[in-house]
Amino acid sequence: MKAKDFVERFAVERKNTHAVKWDGMVEKFGNNDLLPMWVADTEFKVPPAATTALEQRIQHGAYGYSIPSDGYFEAYANWQRKRYGTELHPEWFRFGGSVVESISTLVQTLTMPGDAVMVMEPVYYPFMNVVEKNNRQLVVSELQRNGMHYTMDPIAMQHEMNIRNVKLLLLCSPHNPVGRVWREEELTQLLDICRMQNVIVVADEIHHDLLVEADKFTSVLSVQDGFYRDNVVMLDSPSKTFNMAALQNSHVVIPNPQLRERYDAYVDQLHASKGSLLGQVAAQAAYEDGADWLDGLLNTIRENYATVKDELADYRVRVGELEGTYLLWIDMRPTVDPVNLERFMIRQAQIAVDFGKWFGVGGDGFIRMNLATTPANVKRAMKQLTAALDTYEE
């Protein structure tokens, strides 16, 4: 589907609908009148098949305790197999409410208080919060930056794993916020080190459907034909792909039966959530009939990315590579002093973004901008940002 057709059919007004992105800016920014380009959801209705499936289920009128439909796993497994060559087995599969909730549960399941857990910064800030709030030691490996291209530092990671006795690695793949889609050879080297160091890998693959410039995604489950499966847990959700975050439905995929047994025992102890009925109804329909919709979303993101690059080409800010995700990483430091960046974006540009310092090491002076919105919003953001840059003074 072309971007223009997608936007005409699916763009929706979210202001005054209790949307965090539009109506919840006061807490973080002190102002609800900014242009919101921050929270990672979209201004687009879900695929039509998902709406139809929800309407049919709602007409039934009863929402008692339910089990997933027989077709859910088949729909999801077919999607993963056809698009990425990822093979799944039903016994590996569990439901959760959200990916972050599942990360927290796995940190508690697979480590003990005081154990060391590694992240690669800059990274989605709940990774750090989950580690620290669960009383684990946070171990940071800083991504290496060449221009705006980021890579892992496997030698430094192995050294830190060894001396800090790291038990668990939280991997963001594709990586939020730097936009990398890790190549299989990069993942092979990383997973090989983790296996040697007895470090379990929990991989957040929630953005894997959002391939913008990359032409291939490799799941940790598929690296070297599944060679490392016993040492990994994969997390995913339809929430980013199909704009379903509020439906609270995510996936926990655990090939190793011993790890799966530990997870099941801990979830039973917590009486933790195991997804939601309506979330599963909507997601199954989207996996079965949402491919054209997703193509339209991706074409819209690509158009928005081109707009940002064109509009900022004559300015000294650096626009990141967007291999995957719809979250663009921008280095504002060549023009705006990091000390002044929040005031500049909020008061002068009047745009709500995620600030790089929230993402940890190496993020100060950067912003993360959400491009999964209408081209009109992106053009407005660029107009406001370039006008602010034109008049900026230290």
mmCIF file of C-alpha atoms in Angstrom:
data_model
loop_
_atom_site.group_PDB
_atom_site.id
_atom_site.type_symbol
_atom_site.label_atom_id
_atom_site.label_comp_id
_atom_site.label_asym_id
_atom_site.label_seq_id
_atom_site.Cartn_x
_atom_site.Cartn_y
_atom_site.Cartn_z
ATOM 1 C CA MET A 1 0.000 0.000 0.000
ATOM 2 C CA LYS A 2 1.298 3.460 -0.889
ATOM 3 C CA ALA A 3 1.936 5.922 1.921
ATOM 4 C CA LYS A 4 -0.649 8.404 0.630
ATOM 5 C CA ASP A 5 -3.393 5.762 0.521
ATOM 6 C CA PHE A 6 -2.424 4.451 3.937
ATOM 7 C CA VAL A 7 -2.587 7.885 5.568
ATOM 8 C CA GLU A 8 -5.916 8.735 3.924
ATOM 9 C CA ARG A 9 -7.489 5.481 5.142
ATOM 10 C CA PHE A 10 -6.012 5.072 8.593
ATOM 11 C CA ALA A 11 -4.862 8.391 10.078
ATOM 12 C CA VAL A 12 -6.809 9.206 13.231
ATOM 13 C CA GLU A 13 -7.006 12.133 15.660
ATOM 14 C CA ARG A 14 -5.770 11.040 19.096
ATOM 15 C CA LYS A 15 -5.824 14.344 20.967
ATOM 16 C CA ASN A 16 -8.459 14.381 23.735
ATOM 17 C CA THR A 17 -8.778 10.590 23.668
ATOM 18 C CA HIS A 18 -6.782 10.008 26.893
ATOM 19 C CA ALA A 19 -3.698 9.160 24.830
ATOM 20 C CA VAL A 20 -0.483 9.379 26.851
ATOM 21 C CA LYS A 21 1.313 10.741 23.810
ATOM 22 C CA TRP A 22 -1.092 13.640 23.276
ATOM 23 C CA ASP A 23 -2.850 14.198 26.584
ATOM 24 C CA GLY A 24 -0.161 13.146 29.048
ATOM 25 C CA MET A 25 2.732 15.484 28.280
ATOM 26 C CA VAL A 26 2.351 17.666 31.371
ATOM 27 C CA GLU A 27 4.125 15.239 33.679
ATOM 28 C CA LYS A 28 7.312 15.038 31.596
ATOM 29 C CA PHE A 29 7.294 18.338 29.727
ATOM 30 C CA GLY A 30 5.107 20.663 31.793
ATOM 31 C CA ASN A 31 2.961 21.470 28.775
ATOM 32 C CA ASN A 32 0.233 19.644 26.866
ATOM 33 C CA ASP A 33 0.355 22.028 23.898
ATOM 34 C CA LEU A 34 3.517 20.651 22.324
ATOM 35 C CA LEU A 35 3.658 18.621 19.111
ATOM 36 C CA PRO A 36 4.049 15.061 20.462
ATOM 37 C CA MET A 37 6.751 13.061 18.709
ATOM 38 C CA TRP A 38 7.759 10.939 21.685
ATOM 39 C CA VAL A 39 5.779 7.875 22.912
ATOM 40 C CA ALA A 40 6.321 4.856 20.647
ATOM 41 C CA ASP A 41 2.844 4.405 19.256
ATOM 42 C CA THR A 42 1.165 5.759 16.124
ATOM 43 C CA GLU A 43 -1.601 8.008 14.807
ATOM 44 C CA PHE A 44 -3.091 5.211 12.725
ATOM 45 C CA LYS A 45 -6.037 2.866 13.190
ATOM 46 C CA VAL A 46 -5.256 -0.830 13.463
ATOM 47 C CA PRO A 47 -5.666 -3.128 10.430
ATOM 48 C CA PRO A 48 -9.332 -3.451 9.356
ATOM 49 C CA ALA A 49 -9.323 -7.195 10.001
ATOM 50 C CA ALA A 50 -8.427 -6.538 13.643
ATOM 51 C CA THR A 51 -11.293 -4.084 14.061
ATOM 52 C CA THR A 52 -13.738 -6.504 12.474
ATOM 53 C CA ALA A 53 -12.566 -9.341 14.724
ATOM 54 C CA LEU A 54 -12.941 -7.150 17.809
ATOM 55 C CA GLU A 55 -16.418 -6.026 16.781
ATOM 56 C CA GLN A 56 -17.519 -9.622 16.282
ATOM 57 C CA ARG A 57 -16.114 -10.677 19.646
ATOM 58 C CA ILE A 58 -17.674 -7.687 21.411
ATOM 59 C CA GLN A 59 -21.070 -8.520 19.947
ATOM 60 C CA HIS A 60 -20.919 -11.779 21.873
ATOM 61 C CA GLY A 61 -21.022 -9.648 24.987
ATOM 62 C CA ALA A 62 -19.326 -11.914 27.526
ATOM 63 C CA TYR A 63 -15.750 -11.389 28.705
ATOM 64 C CA GLY A 64 -15.209 -14.092 31.270
ATOM 65 C CA TYR A 65 -12.050 -16.127 31.768
ATOM 66 C CA SER A 66 -10.828 -17.257 28.355
ATOM 67 C CA ILE A 67 -8.113 -19.268 26.656
ATOM 68 C CA PRO A 68 -6.320 -18.351 23.412
ATOM 69 C CA SER A 69 -7.952 -19.582 20.231
ATOM 70 C CA ASP A 70 -6.489 -22.606 18.492
ATOM 71 C CA GLY A 71 -5.586 -20.381 15.556
ATOM 72 C CA TYR A 72 -3.525 -17.790 17.427
ATOM 73 C CA PHE A 73 -0.238 -19.635 17.505
ATOM 74 C CA GLU A 74 -0.709 -20.775 13.902
ATOM 75 C CA ALA A 75 -1.284 -17.193 12.732
ATOM 76 C CA TYR A 76 1.752 -15.851 14.599
ATOM 77 C CA ALA A 77 4.018 -18.769 13.620
ATOM 78 C CA ASN A 78 3.058 -18.440 9.948
ATOM 79 C CA TRP A 79 3.826 -14.706 10.061
ATOM 80 C CA GLN A 80 7.264 -15.342 11.564
ATOM 81 C CA ARG A 81 8.086 -18.209 9.214
ATOM 82 C CA LYS A 82 7.011 -16.525 5.981
ATOM 83 C CA ARG A 83 8.536 -13.113 6.680
ATOM 84 C CA TYR A 84 11.725 -14.014 8.566
ATOM 85 C CA GLY A 85 12.259 -17.750 8.388
ATOM 86 C CA THR A 86 11.843 -18.013 12.161
ATOM 87 C CA GLU A 87 10.605 -21.453 13.217
ATOM 88 C CA LEU A 88 8.502 -21.706 16.385
ATOM 89 C CA HIS A 89 6.998 -24.571 18.344
ATOM 90 C CA PRO A 90 3.809 -24.298 20.397
ATOM 91 C CA GLU A 91 5.389 -25.629 23.580
ATOM 92 C CA TRP A 92 7.868 -22.713 23.584
ATOM 93 C CA PHE A 93 5.136 -20.119 23.606
ATOM 94 C CA ARG A 94 3.749 -18.105 26.546
ATOM 95 C CA PHE A 95 1.675 -14.909 26.790
ATOM 96 C CA GLY A 96 2.416 -11.790 28.787
ATOM 97 C CA GLY A 97 0.859 -8.381 29.238
ATOM 98 C CA SER A 98 3.734 -6.293 27.874
ATOM 99 C CA VAL A 99 7.344 -6.872 26.880
ATOM 100 C CA VAL A 100 8.670 -4.732 29.736
ATOM 101 C CA GLU A 101 6.558 -6.701 32.222
ATOM 102 C CA SER A 102 8.025 -9.899 30.816
ATOM 103 C CA ILE A 103 11.577 -8.541 31.029
ATOM 104 C CA SER A 104 10.995 -7.800 34.696
ATOM 105 C CA THR A 105 9.563 -11.274 35.288
ATOM 106 C CA LEU A 106 12.529 -12.905 33.534
ATOM 107 C CA VAL A 107 15.051 -10.836 35.485
ATOM 108 C CA GLN A 108 13.398 -12.100 38.667
ATOM 109 C CA THR A 109 13.158 -15.667 37.344
ATOM 110 C CA LEU A 110 16.660 -16.087 35.934
ATOM 111 C CA THR A 111 18.770 -14.083 38.409
ATOM 112 C CA MET A 112 19.016 -13.496 42.139
ATOM 113 C CA PRO A 113 19.085 -10.156 43.991
ATOM 114 C CA GLY A 114 22.542 -8.688 43.625
ATOM 115 C CA ASP A 115 23.322 -10.539 40.380
ATOM 116 C CA ALA A 116 24.777 -8.577 37.492
ATOM 117 C CA VAL A 117 22.642 -7.877 34.408
ATOM 118 C CA MET A 118 24.155 -6.270 31.298
ATOM 119 C CA VAL A 119 22.604 -3.781 28.880
ATOM 120 C CA MET A 120 24.060 -2.003 25.852
ATOM 121 C CA GLU A 121 23.597 1.757 26.142
ATOM 122 C CA PRO A 122 22.170 3.970 24.872
ATOM 123 C CA VAL A 123 19.094 1.775 25.109
ATOM 124 C CA TYR A 124 15.376 1.938 25.877
ATOM 125 C CA TYR A 125 15.382 3.247 29.443
ATOM 126 C CA PRO A 126 13.005 0.673 31.036
ATOM 127 C CA PHE A 127 15.849 -1.827 30.566
ATOM 128 C CA MET A 128 17.867 0.013 33.218
ATOM 129 C CA ASN A 129 14.831 0.631 35.414
ATOM 130 C CA VAL A 130 13.881 -3.039 35.451
ATOM 131 C CA VAL A 131 17.384 -4.095 36.484
ATOM 132 C CA GLU A 132 17.808 -1.523 39.239
ATOM 133 C CA LYS A 133 14.274 -1.731 40.662
ATOM 134 C CA ASN A 134 14.667 -5.486 40.977
ATOM 135 C CA ASN A 135 17.837 -4.975 43.059
ATOM 136 C CA ARG A 136 20.226 -6.342 40.457
ATOM 137 C CA GLN A 137 23.576 -4.816 39.535
ATOM 138 C CA LEU A 138 23.415 -2.857 36.293
ATOM 139 C CA VAL A 139 26.415 -3.484 34.029
ATOM 140 C CA VAL A 140 26.670 -1.161 31.026
ATOM 141 C CA SER A 141 28.414 -1.898 27.749
ATOM 142 C CA GLU A 142 28.569 1.228 25.649
ATOM 143 C CA LEU A 143 27.742 0.879 21.969
ATOM 144 C CA GLN A 144 30.498 2.114 19.687
ATOM 145 C CA ARG A 145 29.601 5.014 17.401
ATOM 146 C CA ASN A 146 31.237 5.864 14.073
ATOM 147 C CA GLY A 147 29.425 8.936 12.789
ATOM 148 C CA MET A 148 25.826 7.845 13.363
ATOM 149 C CA HIS A 149 26.498 4.137 12.831
ATOM 150 C CA TYR A 150 26.513 2.045 16.004
ATOM 151 C CA THR A 151 28.098 -1.327 16.666
ATOM 152 C CA MET A 152 28.485 -3.634 19.634
ATOM 153 C CA ASP A 153 31.820 -3.950 21.446
ATOM 154 C CA PRO A 154 32.050 -7.732 21.968
ATOM 155 C CA ILE A 155 35.586 -7.728 23.366
ATOM 156 C CA ALA A 156 34.698 -5.197 26.059
ATOM 157 C CA MET A 157 31.444 -7.043 26.728
ATOM 158 C CA GLN A 158 33.223 -10.337 27.287
ATOM 159 C CA HIS A 159 35.711 -8.656 29.625
ATOM 160 C CA GLU A 160 32.922 -7.097 31.701
ATOM 161 C CA MET A 161 30.933 -10.329 31.747
ATOM 162 C CA ASN A 162 33.951 -12.108 33.120
ATOM 163 C CA ILE A 163 35.042 -9.664 35.807
ATOM 164 C CA ARG A 164 31.491 -8.723 36.902
ATOM 165 C CA ASN A 165 30.133 -12.285 36.754
ATOM 166 C CA VAL A 166 27.208 -11.222 34.578
ATOM 167 C CA LYS A 167 24.276 -13.634 34.639
ATOM 168 C CA LEU A 168 21.898 -12.101 32.097
ATOM 169 C CA LEU A 169 22.086 -9.879 29.000
ATOM 170 C CA LEU A 170 19.124 -7.759 27.897
ATOM 171 C CA LEU A 171 19.389 -7.414 24.131
ATOM 172 C CA CYS A 172 17.357 -4.897 22.132
ATOM 173 C CA SER A 173 16.997 -6.232 18.577
ATOM 174 C CA PRO A 174 16.332 -4.154 16.505
ATOM 175 C CA HIS A 175 17.910 -1.569 18.744
ATOM 176 C CA ASN A 176 15.922 1.274 20.260
ATOM 177 C CA PRO A 177 16.946 4.122 20.021
ATOM 178 C CA VAL A 178 19.878 3.880 17.564
ATOM 179 C CA GLY A 179 17.907 2.114 14.823
ATOM 180 C CA ARG A 180 20.297 -0.787 14.159
ATOM 181 C CA VAL A 181 19.039 -4.108 12.832
ATOM 182 C CA TRP A 182 21.769 -6.460 13.991
ATOM 183 C CA ARG A 183 23.269 -8.654 11.281
ATOM 184 C CA GLU A 184 23.494 -12.400 11.805
ATOM 185 C CA GLU A 185 27.280 -12.274 12.062
ATOM 186 C CA GLU A 186 27.024 -9.669 14.843
ATOM 187 C CA LEU A 187 24.490 -11.769 16.720
ATOM 188 C CA THR A 188 26.591 -14.910 16.232
ATOM 189 C CA GLN A 189 29.611 -13.297 17.844
ATOM 190 C CA LEU A 190 27.523 -11.954 20.721
ATOM 191 C CA LEU A 191 25.664 -15.210 21.383
ATOM 192 C CA ASP A 192 28.894 -17.180 21.207
ATOM 193 C CA ILE A 193 30.430 -14.975 23.915
ATOM 194 C CA CYS A 194 27.308 -15.280 26.062
ATOM 195 C CA ARG A 195 27.355 -19.053 25.815
ATOM 196 C CA MET A 196 31.048 -19.170 26.776
ATOM 197 C CA GLN A 197 30.413 -16.872 29.741
ATOM 198 C CA ASN A 198 27.233 -18.696 30.844
ATOM 199 C CA VAL A 199 25.166 -15.562 30.282
ATOM 200 C CA ILE A 200 21.511 -16.064 29.361
ATOM 201 C CA VAL A 201 20.182 -13.697 26.666
ATOM 202 C CA VAL A 202 16.723 -12.115 26.858
ATOM 203 C CA ALA A 203 16.073 -10.534 23.465
ATOM 204 C CA ASP A 204 13.426 -7.841 23.042
ATOM 205 C CA GLU A 205 12.420 -8.170 19.370
ATOM 206 C CA ILE A 206 9.318 -5.990 19.558
ATOM 207 C CA HIS A 207 10.444 -3.780 16.636
ATOM 208 C CA HIS A 208 11.394 -6.615 14.292
ATOM 209 C CA ASP A 209 8.530 -6.042 11.847
ATOM 210 C CA LEU A 210 9.559 -2.404 11.386
ATOM 211 C CA LEU A 211 12.321 -2.720 8.806
ATOM 212 C CA VAL A 212 12.861 0.676 7.213
ATOM 213 C CA GLU A 213 16.231 0.556 5.431
ATOM 214 C CA ALA A 214 17.310 -2.969 6.390
ATOM 215 C CA ASP A 215 16.233 -5.748 4.053
ATOM 216 C CA LYS A 216 16.519 -8.625 6.531
ATOM 217 C CA PHE A 217 15.885 -9.374 10.179
ATOM 218 C CA THR A 218 17.413 -12.358 11.991
ATOM 219 C CA SER A 219 15.856 -13.484 15.254
ATOM 220 C CA VAL A 220 18.081 -14.814 18.038
ATOM 221 C CA LEU A 221 16.054 -18.001 17.615
ATOM 222 C CA SER A 222 17.336 -18.394 14.048
ATOM 223 C CA VAL A 223 21.028 -17.516 14.397
ATOM 224 C CA GLN A 224 23.149 -20.311 12.947
ATOM 225 C CA ASP A 225 20.004 -22.356 12.304
ATOM 226 C CA GLY A 226 18.951 -22.194 15.939
ATOM 227 C CA PHE A 227 22.313 -23.201 17.418
ATOM 228 C CA TYR A 228 21.925 -20.853 20.411
ATOM 229 C CA ARG A 229 18.238 -21.455 21.189
ATOM 230 C CA ASP A 230 18.849 -23.142 24.527
ATOM 231 C CA ASN A 231 20.520 -19.979 25.827
ATOM 232 C CA VAL A 232 17.960 -17.385 24.710
ATOM 233 C CA VAL A 233 14.482 -16.138 25.501
ATOM 234 C CA MET A 234 12.733 -14.068 22.825
ATOM 235 C CA LEU A 235 10.128 -11.427 23.620
ATOM 236 C CA ASP A 236 7.758 -9.883 21.108
ATOM 237 C CA SER A 237 4.381 -8.170 20.833
ATOM 238 C CA PRO A 238 1.988 -6.956 18.141
ATOM 239 C CA SER A 239 1.836 -3.623 19.968
ATOM 240 C CA LYS A 240 4.461 -1.756 17.899
ATOM 241 C CA THR A 241 3.714 -3.491 14.600
ATOM 242 C CA PHE A 242 -0.047 -2.931 14.663
ATOM 243 C CA ASN A 243 -0.462 -0.082 17.226
ATOM 244 C CA MET A 244 -2.058 -2.282 19.903
ATOM 245 C CA ALA A 245 -0.149 -1.344 23.077
ATOM 246 C CA ALA A 246 -3.284 -0.731 25.166
ATOM 247 C CA LEU A 247 -4.570 -4.243 24.404
ATOM 248 C CA GLN A 248 -1.858 -5.717 26.663
ATOM 249 C CA ASN A 249 -0.810 -8.777 24.719
ATOM 250 C CA SER A 250 2.765 -9.968 24.276
ATOM 251 C CA HIS A 251 4.745 -13.143 23.606
ATOM 252 C CA VAL A 252 7.395 -14.952 25.638
ATOM 253 C CA VAL A 253 9.213 -17.621 23.622
ATOM 254 C CA ILE A 254 11.410 -20.017 25.631
ATOM 255 C CA PRO A 255 12.890 -22.968 23.702
ATOM 256 C CA ASN A 256 14.876 -24.357 26.656
ATOM 257 C CA PRO A 257 12.570 -26.633 28.712
ATOM 258 C CA GLN A 258 14.496 -26.045 31.953
ATOM 259 C CA LEU A 259 14.240 -22.260 31.604
ATOM 260 C CA ARG A 260 10.593 -22.637 30.613
ATOM 261 C CA GLU A 261 9.889 -24.665 33.747
ATOM 262 C CA ARG A 262 11.513 -21.989 35.917
ATOM 263 C CA TYR A 263 9.515 -19.280 34.168
ATOM 264 C CA ASP A 264 6.214 -21.132 34.546
ATOM 265 C CA ALA A 265 6.818 -21.745 38.233
ATOM 266 C CA TYR A 266 7.595 -18.101 38.897
ATOM 267 C CA VAL A 267 4.618 -16.790 36.895
ATOM 268 C CA ASP A 268 2.340 -19.151 38.809
ATOM 269 C CA GLN A 269 3.789 -17.842 42.054
ATOM 270 C CA LEU A 270 3.111 -14.253 40.997
ATOM 271 C CA HIS A 271 -0.284 -14.987 39.463
ATOM 272 C CA ALA A 272 1.024 -12.711 36.693
ATOM 273 C CA SER A 273 -0.954 -11.682 33.646
ATOM 274 C CA LYS A 274 -0.973 -13.993 30.642
ATOM 275 C CA GLY A 275 -2.126 -11.604 27.935
ATOM 276 C CA SER A 276 -5.648 -10.425 27.242
ATOM 277 C CA LEU A 277 -8.596 -11.846 25.341
ATOM 278 C CA LEU A 278 -9.238 -8.789 23.169
ATOM 279 C CA GLY A 279 -5.535 -8.328 22.550
ATOM 280 C CA GLN A 280 -5.301 -11.865 21.251
ATOM 281 C CA VAL A 281 -8.422 -11.506 19.100
ATOM 282 C CA ALA A 282 -7.074 -8.347 17.466
ATOM 283 C CA ALA A 283 -3.540 -9.658 17.007
ATOM 284 C CA GLN A 284 -4.595 -12.963 15.450
ATOM 285 C CA ALA A 285 -6.630 -11.121 12.823
ATOM 286 C CA ALA A 286 -3.756 -8.720 12.133
ATOM 287 C CA TYR A 287 -1.249 -11.553 11.697
ATOM 288 C CA GLU A 288 -3.662 -13.268 9.334
ATOM 289 C CA ASP A 289 -4.609 -10.241 7.241
ATOM 290 C CA GLY A 290 -2.426 -7.253 8.149
ATOM 291 C CA ALA A 291 0.502 -7.516 5.739
ATOM 292 C CA ASP A 292 -0.753 -4.867 3.309
ATOM 293 C CA TRP A 293 -1.514 -2.526 6.208
ATOM 294 C CA LEU A 294 2.029 -2.964 7.523
ATOM 295 C CA ASP A 295 3.464 -2.222 4.081
ATOM 296 C CA GLY A 296 1.533 1.053 4.118
ATOM 297 C CA LEU A 297 2.859 1.955 7.557
ATOM 298 C CA LEU A 298 6.438 1.201 6.530
ATOM 299 C CA ASN A 299 6.111 3.277 3.361
ATOM 300 C CA THR A 300 4.798 6.156 5.467
ATOM 301 C CA ILE A 301 7.741 5.883 7.867
ATOM 302 C CA ARG A 302 10.165 5.846 4.930
ATOM 303 C CA GLU A 303 8.534 8.964 3.486
ATOM 304 C CA ASN A 304 8.750 10.688 6.872
ATOM 305 C CA TYR A 305 12.401 9.687 7.260
ATOM 306 C CA ALA A 306 13.215 11.176 3.853
ATOM 307 C CA THR A 307 11.453 14.387 4.860
ATOM 308 C CA VAL A 308 13.511 14.730 8.033
ATOM 309 C CA LYS A 309 16.784 14.095 6.204
ATOM 310 C CA ASP A 310 15.907 16.606 3.501
ATOM 311 C CA GLU A 311 14.754 19.311 5.923
ATOM 312 C CA LEU A 312 17.782 18.975 8.192
ATOM 313 C CA ALA A 313 20.374 18.525 5.449
ATOM 314 C CA ASP A 314 21.517 22.147 5.661
ATOM 315 C CA TYR A 315 21.807 22.132 9.446
ATOM 316 C CA ARG A 316 24.687 20.867 11.542
ATOM 317 C CA VAL A 317 22.605 18.312 13.436
ATOM 318 C CA ARG A 318 23.271 14.660 12.579
ATOM 319 C CA VAL A 319 20.379 12.407 11.557
ATOM 320 C CA GLY A 320 20.746 8.766 12.505
ATOM 321 C CA GLU A 321 20.566 5.655 10.374
ATOM 322 C CA LEU A 322 17.111 4.109 10.445
ATOM 323 C CA GLU A 323 17.621 0.469 9.545
ATOM 324 C CA GLY A 324 14.709 -0.495 11.762
ATOM 325 C CA THR A 325 12.114 0.810 14.258
ATOM 326 C CA TYR A 326 10.187 4.027 13.619
ATOM 327 C CA LEU A 327 12.236 5.940 16.180
ATOM 328 C CA LEU A 328 14.826 8.307 14.744
ATOM 329 C CA TRP A 329 17.977 9.141 16.715
ATOM 330 C CA ILE A 330 19.235 12.683 16.092
ATOM 331 C CA ASP A 331 22.465 14.217 17.393
ATOM 332 C CA MET A 332 21.720 17.842 18.294
ATOM 333 C CA ARG A 333 25.125 18.566 19.855
ATOM 334 C CA PRO A 334 26.746 20.261 16.848
ATOM 335 C CA THR A 335 24.219 23.096 17.226
ATOM 336 C CA VAL A 336 22.574 22.912 20.666
ATOM 337 C CA ASP A 337 24.509 22.602 23.915
ATOM 338 C CA PRO A 338 23.199 19.499 25.749
ATOM 339 C CA VAL A 339 22.663 21.654 28.830
ATOM 340 C CA ASN A 340 20.134 23.709 26.876
ATOM 341 C CA LEU A 341 18.552 20.923 24.835
ATOM 342 C CA GLU A 342 15.388 20.345 26.867
ATOM 343 C CA ARG A 343 14.605 24.055 27.055
ATOM 344 C CA PHE A 344 15.313 24.403 23.328
ATOM 345 C CA MET A 345 13.010 21.563 22.271
ATOM 346 C CA ILE A 346 10.180 22.420 24.675
ATOM 347 C CA ARG A 347 10.196 26.219 24.661
ATOM 348 C CA GLN A 348 11.602 27.107 21.257
ATOM 349 C CA ALA A 349 10.799 24.191 18.942
ATOM 350 C CA GLN A 350 7.696 23.268 20.996
ATOM 351 C CA ILE A 351 8.105 19.573 20.244
ATOM 352 C CA ALA A 352 7.884 16.732 22.763
ATOM 353 C CA VAL A 353 10.623 14.157 22.123
ATOM 354 C CA ASP A 354 12.453 11.570 24.173
ATOM 355 C CA PHE A 355 15.745 13.063 25.318
ATOM 356 C CA GLY A 356 18.881 11.056 24.752
ATOM 357 C CA LYS A 357 20.092 11.291 28.330
ATOM 358 C CA TRP A 358 17.133 9.121 29.357
ATOM 359 C CA PHE A 359 18.746 6.278 27.389
ATOM 360 C CA GLY A 360 21.979 6.272 29.362
ATOM 361 C CA VAL A 361 25.623 6.394 28.367
ATOM 362 C CA GLY A 362 26.322 8.304 25.190
ATOM 363 C CA GLY A 363 22.806 9.708 24.824
ATOM 364 C CA ASP A 364 23.253 13.192 26.250
ATOM 365 C CA GLY A 365 22.666 15.803 23.549
ATOM 366 C CA PHE A 366 20.593 13.465 21.353
ATOM 367 C CA ILE A 367 16.841 13.261 20.826
ATOM 368 C CA ARG A 368 14.612 10.365 19.759
ATOM 369 C CA MET A 369 11.806 11.342 17.388
ATOM 370 C CA ASN A 370 8.846 9.095 16.509
ATOM 371 C CA LEU A 371 8.184 8.944 12.751
ATOM 372 C CA ALA A 372 5.134 6.638 12.900
ATOM 373 C CA THR A 373 2.762 9.522 12.431
ATOM 374 C CA THR A 374 1.245 11.490 9.584
ATOM 375 C CA PRO A 375 3.490 13.258 7.074
ATOM 376 C CA ALA A 376 1.679 16.455 8.086
ATOM 377 C CA ASN A 377 2.884 16.066 11.668
ATOM 378 C CA VAL A 378 6.448 15.382 10.524
ATOM 379 C CA LYS A 379 6.428 18.425 8.237
ATOM 380 C CA ARG A 380 5.084 20.551 11.076
ATOM 381 C CA ALA A 381 7.800 19.218 13.381
ATOM 382 C CA MET A 382 10.482 20.070 10.841
ATOM 383 C CA LYS A 383 9.067 23.560 10.332
ATOM 384 C CA GLN A 384 9.128 24.193 14.067
ATOM 385 C CA LEU A 385 12.554 22.625 14.575
ATOM 386 C CA THR A 386 14.282 24.428 11.709
ATOM 387 C CA ALA A 387 12.741 27.761 12.743
ATOM 388 C CA ALA A 388 14.093 27.213 16.257
ATOM 389 C CA LEU A 389 17.521 26.259 14.905
ATOM 390 C CA ASP A 390 17.576 29.359 12.725
ATOM 391 C CA THR A 391 17.098 31.613 15.747
ATOM 392 C CA TYR A 392 18.995 29.578 18.355
ATOM 393 C CA GLU A 393 21.533 31.382 20.499
ATOM 394 C CA GLU A 394 23.490 29.921 23.402
#
